[in-house]
PDB file of C-alpha atoms in Angstrom:
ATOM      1  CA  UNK A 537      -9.187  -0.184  13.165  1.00  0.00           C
ATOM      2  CA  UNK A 538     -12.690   1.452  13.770  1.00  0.00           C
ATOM      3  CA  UNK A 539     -11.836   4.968  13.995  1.00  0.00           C
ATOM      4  CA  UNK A 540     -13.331   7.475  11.282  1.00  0.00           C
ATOM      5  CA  UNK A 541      -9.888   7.877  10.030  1.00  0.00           C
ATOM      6  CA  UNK A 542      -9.547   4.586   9.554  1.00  0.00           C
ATOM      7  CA  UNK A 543     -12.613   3.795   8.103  1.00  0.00           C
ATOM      8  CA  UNK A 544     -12.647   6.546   5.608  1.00  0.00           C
ATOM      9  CA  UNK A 545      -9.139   6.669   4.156  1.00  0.00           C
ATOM     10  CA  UNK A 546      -8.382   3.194   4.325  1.00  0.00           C
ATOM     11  CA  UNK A 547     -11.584   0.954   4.550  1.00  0.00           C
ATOM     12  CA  UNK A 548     -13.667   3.262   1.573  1.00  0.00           C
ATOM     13  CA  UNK A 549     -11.255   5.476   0.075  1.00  0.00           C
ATOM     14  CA  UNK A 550      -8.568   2.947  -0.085  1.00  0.00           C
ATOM     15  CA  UNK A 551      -5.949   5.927  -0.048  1.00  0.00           C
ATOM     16  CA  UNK A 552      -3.707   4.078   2.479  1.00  0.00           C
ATOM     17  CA  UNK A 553      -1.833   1.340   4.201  1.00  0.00           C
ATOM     18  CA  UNK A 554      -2.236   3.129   7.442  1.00  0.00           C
ATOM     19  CA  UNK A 555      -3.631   6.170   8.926  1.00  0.00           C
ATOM     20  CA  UNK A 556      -4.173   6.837  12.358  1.00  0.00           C
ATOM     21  CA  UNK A 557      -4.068   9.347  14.990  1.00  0.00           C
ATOM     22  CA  UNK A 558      -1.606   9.878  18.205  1.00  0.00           C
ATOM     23  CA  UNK A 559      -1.071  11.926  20.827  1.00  0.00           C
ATOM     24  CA  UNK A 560       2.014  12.621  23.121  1.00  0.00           C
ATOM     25  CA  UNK A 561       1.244  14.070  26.528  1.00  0.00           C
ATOM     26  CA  UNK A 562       3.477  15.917  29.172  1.00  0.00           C
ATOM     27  CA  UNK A 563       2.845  18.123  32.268  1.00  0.00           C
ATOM     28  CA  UNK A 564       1.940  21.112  30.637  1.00  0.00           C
ATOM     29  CA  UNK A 565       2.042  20.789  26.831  1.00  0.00           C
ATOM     30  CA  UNK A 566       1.789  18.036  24.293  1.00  0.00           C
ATOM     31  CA  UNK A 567       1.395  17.281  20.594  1.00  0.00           C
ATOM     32  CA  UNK A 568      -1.370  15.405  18.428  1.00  0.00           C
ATOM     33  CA  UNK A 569      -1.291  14.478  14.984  1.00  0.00           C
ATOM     34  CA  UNK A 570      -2.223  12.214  12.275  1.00  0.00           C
ATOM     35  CA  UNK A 571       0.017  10.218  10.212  1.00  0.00           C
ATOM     36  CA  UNK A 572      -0.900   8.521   6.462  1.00  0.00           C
ATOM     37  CA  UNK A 573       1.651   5.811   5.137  1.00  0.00           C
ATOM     38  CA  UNK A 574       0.132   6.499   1.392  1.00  0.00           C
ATOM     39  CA  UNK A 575       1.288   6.686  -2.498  1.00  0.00           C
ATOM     40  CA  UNK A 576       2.978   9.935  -3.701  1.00  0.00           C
ATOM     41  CA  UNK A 577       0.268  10.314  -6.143  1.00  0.00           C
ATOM     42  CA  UNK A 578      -2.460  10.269  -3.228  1.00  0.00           C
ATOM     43  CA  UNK A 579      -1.704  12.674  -0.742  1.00  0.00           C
ATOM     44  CA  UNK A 580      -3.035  15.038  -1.959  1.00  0.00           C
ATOM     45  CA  UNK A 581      -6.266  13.391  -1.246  1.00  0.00           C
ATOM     46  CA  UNK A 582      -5.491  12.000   1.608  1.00  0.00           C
ATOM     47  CA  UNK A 583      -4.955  15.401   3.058  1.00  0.00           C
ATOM     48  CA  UNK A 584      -7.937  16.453   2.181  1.00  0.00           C
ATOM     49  CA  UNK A 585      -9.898  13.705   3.654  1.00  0.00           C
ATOM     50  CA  UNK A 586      -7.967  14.055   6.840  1.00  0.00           C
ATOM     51  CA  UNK A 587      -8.874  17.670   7.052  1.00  0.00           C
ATOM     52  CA  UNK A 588     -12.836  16.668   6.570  1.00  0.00           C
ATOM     53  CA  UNK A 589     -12.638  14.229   8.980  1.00  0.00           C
ATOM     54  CA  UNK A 590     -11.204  16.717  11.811  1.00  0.00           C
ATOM     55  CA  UNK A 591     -13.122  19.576  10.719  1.00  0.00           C
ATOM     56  CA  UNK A 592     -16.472  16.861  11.039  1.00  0.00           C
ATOM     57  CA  UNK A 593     -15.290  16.147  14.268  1.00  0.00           C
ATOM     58  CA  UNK A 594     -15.451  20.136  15.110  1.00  0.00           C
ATOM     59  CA  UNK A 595     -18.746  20.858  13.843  1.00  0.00           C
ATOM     60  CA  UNK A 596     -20.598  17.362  14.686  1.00  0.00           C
ATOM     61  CA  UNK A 597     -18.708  15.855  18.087  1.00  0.00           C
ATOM     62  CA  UNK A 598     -19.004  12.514  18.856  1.00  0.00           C
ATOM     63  CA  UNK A 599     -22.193  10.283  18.902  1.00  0.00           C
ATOM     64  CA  UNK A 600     -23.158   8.534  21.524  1.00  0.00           C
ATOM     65  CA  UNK A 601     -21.867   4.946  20.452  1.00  0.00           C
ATOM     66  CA  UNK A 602     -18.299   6.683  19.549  1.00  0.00           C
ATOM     67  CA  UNK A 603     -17.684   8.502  22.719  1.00  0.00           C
ATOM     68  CA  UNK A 604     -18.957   4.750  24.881  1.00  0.00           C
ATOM     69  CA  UNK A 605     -16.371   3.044  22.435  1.00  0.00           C
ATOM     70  CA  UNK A 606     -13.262   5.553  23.092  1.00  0.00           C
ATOM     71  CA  UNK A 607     -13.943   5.176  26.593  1.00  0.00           C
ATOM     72  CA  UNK A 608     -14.341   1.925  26.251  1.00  0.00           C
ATOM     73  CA  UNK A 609     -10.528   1.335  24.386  1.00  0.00           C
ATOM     74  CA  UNK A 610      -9.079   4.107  26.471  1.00  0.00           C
ATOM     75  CA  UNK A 611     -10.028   2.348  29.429  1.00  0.00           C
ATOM     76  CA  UNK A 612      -9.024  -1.550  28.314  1.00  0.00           C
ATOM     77  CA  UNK A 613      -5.475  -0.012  27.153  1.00  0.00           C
ATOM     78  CA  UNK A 614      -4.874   1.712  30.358  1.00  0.00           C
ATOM     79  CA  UNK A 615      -5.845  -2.538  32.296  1.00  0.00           C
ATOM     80  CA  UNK A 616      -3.666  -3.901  29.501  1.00  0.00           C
ATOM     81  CA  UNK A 617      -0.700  -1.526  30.422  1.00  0.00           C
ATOM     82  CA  UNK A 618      -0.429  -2.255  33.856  1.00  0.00           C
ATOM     83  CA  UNK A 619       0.214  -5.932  33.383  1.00  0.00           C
ATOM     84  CA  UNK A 620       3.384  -4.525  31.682  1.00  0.00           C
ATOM     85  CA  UNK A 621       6.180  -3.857  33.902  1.00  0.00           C
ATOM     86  CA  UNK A 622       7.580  -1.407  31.788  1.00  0.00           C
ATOM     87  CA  UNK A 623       4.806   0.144  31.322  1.00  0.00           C
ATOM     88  CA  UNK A 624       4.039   0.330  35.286  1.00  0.00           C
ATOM     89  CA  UNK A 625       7.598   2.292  35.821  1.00  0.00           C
ATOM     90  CA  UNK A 626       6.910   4.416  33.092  1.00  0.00           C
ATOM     91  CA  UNK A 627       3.657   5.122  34.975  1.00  0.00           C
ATOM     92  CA  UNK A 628       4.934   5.600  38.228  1.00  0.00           C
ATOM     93  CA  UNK A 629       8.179   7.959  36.894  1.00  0.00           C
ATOM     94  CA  UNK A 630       6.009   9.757  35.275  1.00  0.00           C
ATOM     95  CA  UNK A 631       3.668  10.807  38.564  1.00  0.00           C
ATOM     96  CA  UNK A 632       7.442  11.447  40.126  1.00  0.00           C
ATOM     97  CA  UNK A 633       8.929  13.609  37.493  1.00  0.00           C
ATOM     98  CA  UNK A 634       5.892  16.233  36.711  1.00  0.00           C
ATOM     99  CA  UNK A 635       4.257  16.441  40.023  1.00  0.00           C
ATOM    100  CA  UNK A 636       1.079  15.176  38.975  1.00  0.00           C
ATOM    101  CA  UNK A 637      -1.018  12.837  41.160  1.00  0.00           C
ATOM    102  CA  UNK A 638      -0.873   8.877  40.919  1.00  0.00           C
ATOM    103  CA  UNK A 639      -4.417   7.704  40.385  1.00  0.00           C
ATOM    104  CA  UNK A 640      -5.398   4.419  41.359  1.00  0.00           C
ATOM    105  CA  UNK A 641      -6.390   2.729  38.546  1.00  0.00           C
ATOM    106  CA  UNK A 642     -10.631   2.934  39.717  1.00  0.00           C
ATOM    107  CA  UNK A 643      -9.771   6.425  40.023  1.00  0.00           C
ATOM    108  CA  UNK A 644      -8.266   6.972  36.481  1.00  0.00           C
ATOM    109  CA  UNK A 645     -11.032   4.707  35.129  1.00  0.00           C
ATOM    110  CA  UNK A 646     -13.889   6.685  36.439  1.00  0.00           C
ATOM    111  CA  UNK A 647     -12.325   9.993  34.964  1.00  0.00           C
ATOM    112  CA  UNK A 648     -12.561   8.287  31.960  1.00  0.00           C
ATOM    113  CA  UNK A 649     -16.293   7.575  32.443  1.00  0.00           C
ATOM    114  CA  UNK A 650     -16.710  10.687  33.634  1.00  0.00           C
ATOM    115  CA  UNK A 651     -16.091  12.570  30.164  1.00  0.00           C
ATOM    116  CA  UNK A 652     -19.105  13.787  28.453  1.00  0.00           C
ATOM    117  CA  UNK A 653     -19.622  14.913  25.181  1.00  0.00           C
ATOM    118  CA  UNK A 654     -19.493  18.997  26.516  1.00  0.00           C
ATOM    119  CA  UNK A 655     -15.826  17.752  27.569  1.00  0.00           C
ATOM    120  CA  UNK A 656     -14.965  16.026  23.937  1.00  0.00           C
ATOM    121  CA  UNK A 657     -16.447  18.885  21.921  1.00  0.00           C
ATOM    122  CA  UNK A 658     -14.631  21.765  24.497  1.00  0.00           C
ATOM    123  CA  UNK A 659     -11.121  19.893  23.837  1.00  0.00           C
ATOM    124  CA  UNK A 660     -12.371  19.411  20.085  1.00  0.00           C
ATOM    125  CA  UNK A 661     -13.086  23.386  20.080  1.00  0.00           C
ATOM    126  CA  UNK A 662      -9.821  24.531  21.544  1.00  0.00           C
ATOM    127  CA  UNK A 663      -7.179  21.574  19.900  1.00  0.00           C
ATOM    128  CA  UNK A 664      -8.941  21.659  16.696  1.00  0.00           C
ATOM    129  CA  UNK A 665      -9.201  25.451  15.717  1.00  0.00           C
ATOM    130  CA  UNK A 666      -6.039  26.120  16.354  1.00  0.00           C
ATOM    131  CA  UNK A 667      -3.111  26.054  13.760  1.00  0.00           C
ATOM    132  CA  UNK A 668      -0.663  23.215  12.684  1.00  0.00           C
ATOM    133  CA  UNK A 669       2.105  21.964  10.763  1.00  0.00           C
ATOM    134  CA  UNK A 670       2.104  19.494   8.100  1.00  0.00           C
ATOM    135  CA  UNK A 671       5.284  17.460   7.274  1.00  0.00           C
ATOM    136  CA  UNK A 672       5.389  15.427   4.387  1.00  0.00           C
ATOM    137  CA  UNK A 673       8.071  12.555   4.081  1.00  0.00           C
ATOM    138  CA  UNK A 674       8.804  10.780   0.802  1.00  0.00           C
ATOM    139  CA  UNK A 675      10.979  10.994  -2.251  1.00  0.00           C
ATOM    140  CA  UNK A 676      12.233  14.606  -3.100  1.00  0.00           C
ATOM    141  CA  UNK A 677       9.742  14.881  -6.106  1.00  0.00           C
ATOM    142  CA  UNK A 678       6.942  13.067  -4.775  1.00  0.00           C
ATOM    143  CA  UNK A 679       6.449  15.990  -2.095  1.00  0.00           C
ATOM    144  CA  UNK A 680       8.527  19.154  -3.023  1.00  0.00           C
ATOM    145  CA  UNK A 681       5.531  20.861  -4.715  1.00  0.00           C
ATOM    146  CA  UNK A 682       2.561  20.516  -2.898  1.00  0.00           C
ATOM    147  CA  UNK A 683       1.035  23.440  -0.933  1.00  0.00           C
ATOM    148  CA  UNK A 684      -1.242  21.252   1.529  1.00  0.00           C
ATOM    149  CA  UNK A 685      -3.045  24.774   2.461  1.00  0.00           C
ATOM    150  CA  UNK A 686      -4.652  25.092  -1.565  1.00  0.00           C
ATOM    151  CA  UNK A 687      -5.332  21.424  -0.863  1.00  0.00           C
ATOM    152  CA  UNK A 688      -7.522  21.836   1.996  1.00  0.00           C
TER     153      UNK A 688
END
């Protein structure tokens, strides 16, 4: 609830119910995205905010207090998951499957503390600048005309 997202779509813009951002991660490729649940007759905006907000990230990085809080979540999520069984096997099959090496959780926390803003804004650089797709979900004439790439 404290990401820039977050705070400027929904908190001062009031252009949503929820926006956030996710990422799914495999061995050797992955996705990230951002989702908006908003009105039909907002998108537009909201798009357009969302685009700011990444290409801010780009050109700015992270400040200090930002990077120290996403390590900070990042880190408490990955304690909070291993109390979950579930999400323990997941864990472990995981390390099985791909081949890639089961850190001990002081290990895996350290990495974490071990990013530094070079690290955020290379990923930024490389995930950011590249291309995407948009998808837009809602009733047939709330999203058949828009051309999100004039919006931007």
């Amino acid at each position: 609830m404290s990401s820039r997202l977050f705070q400027e779509v929904r908190e001062r813009r009031g252009l949503a119910y929820t926006v956030f951002s996710f990422v799914t991660s495999h061995a050797d490729t992955g996705t990230w995205g951002v989702y908006a649940g908003t009105a039909a007759d907002q998108v537009d905006e909201v798009w357009r905010v969302v685009v700011e907000e990444i290409e801010r990230l780009r050109e700015q990085g992270l400040g200090d207090d930002e990077l120290a809080r996403a390590k900070g979540a990042l880190s408490g999520a990955l304690v909070l998951a291993l109390e979950d069984s579930g999400s323990r096997m997941s864990r472990l099959g995981k390390a099985l499957v791909t081949g890639v090496p089961l850190l001990s959780l002081d290990e895996t926390i350290a990495a974490v503390e071990a990013v530094t803003h070079d690290d955020v804004q290379a990923l930024a650089d490389e995930l950011l600048g590249a291309s995407g797709t948009a998808a837009l979900v809602g009733p047939d004439e709330a999203v058949r005309h828009h051309d999100l790439e004039e919006v931007a």
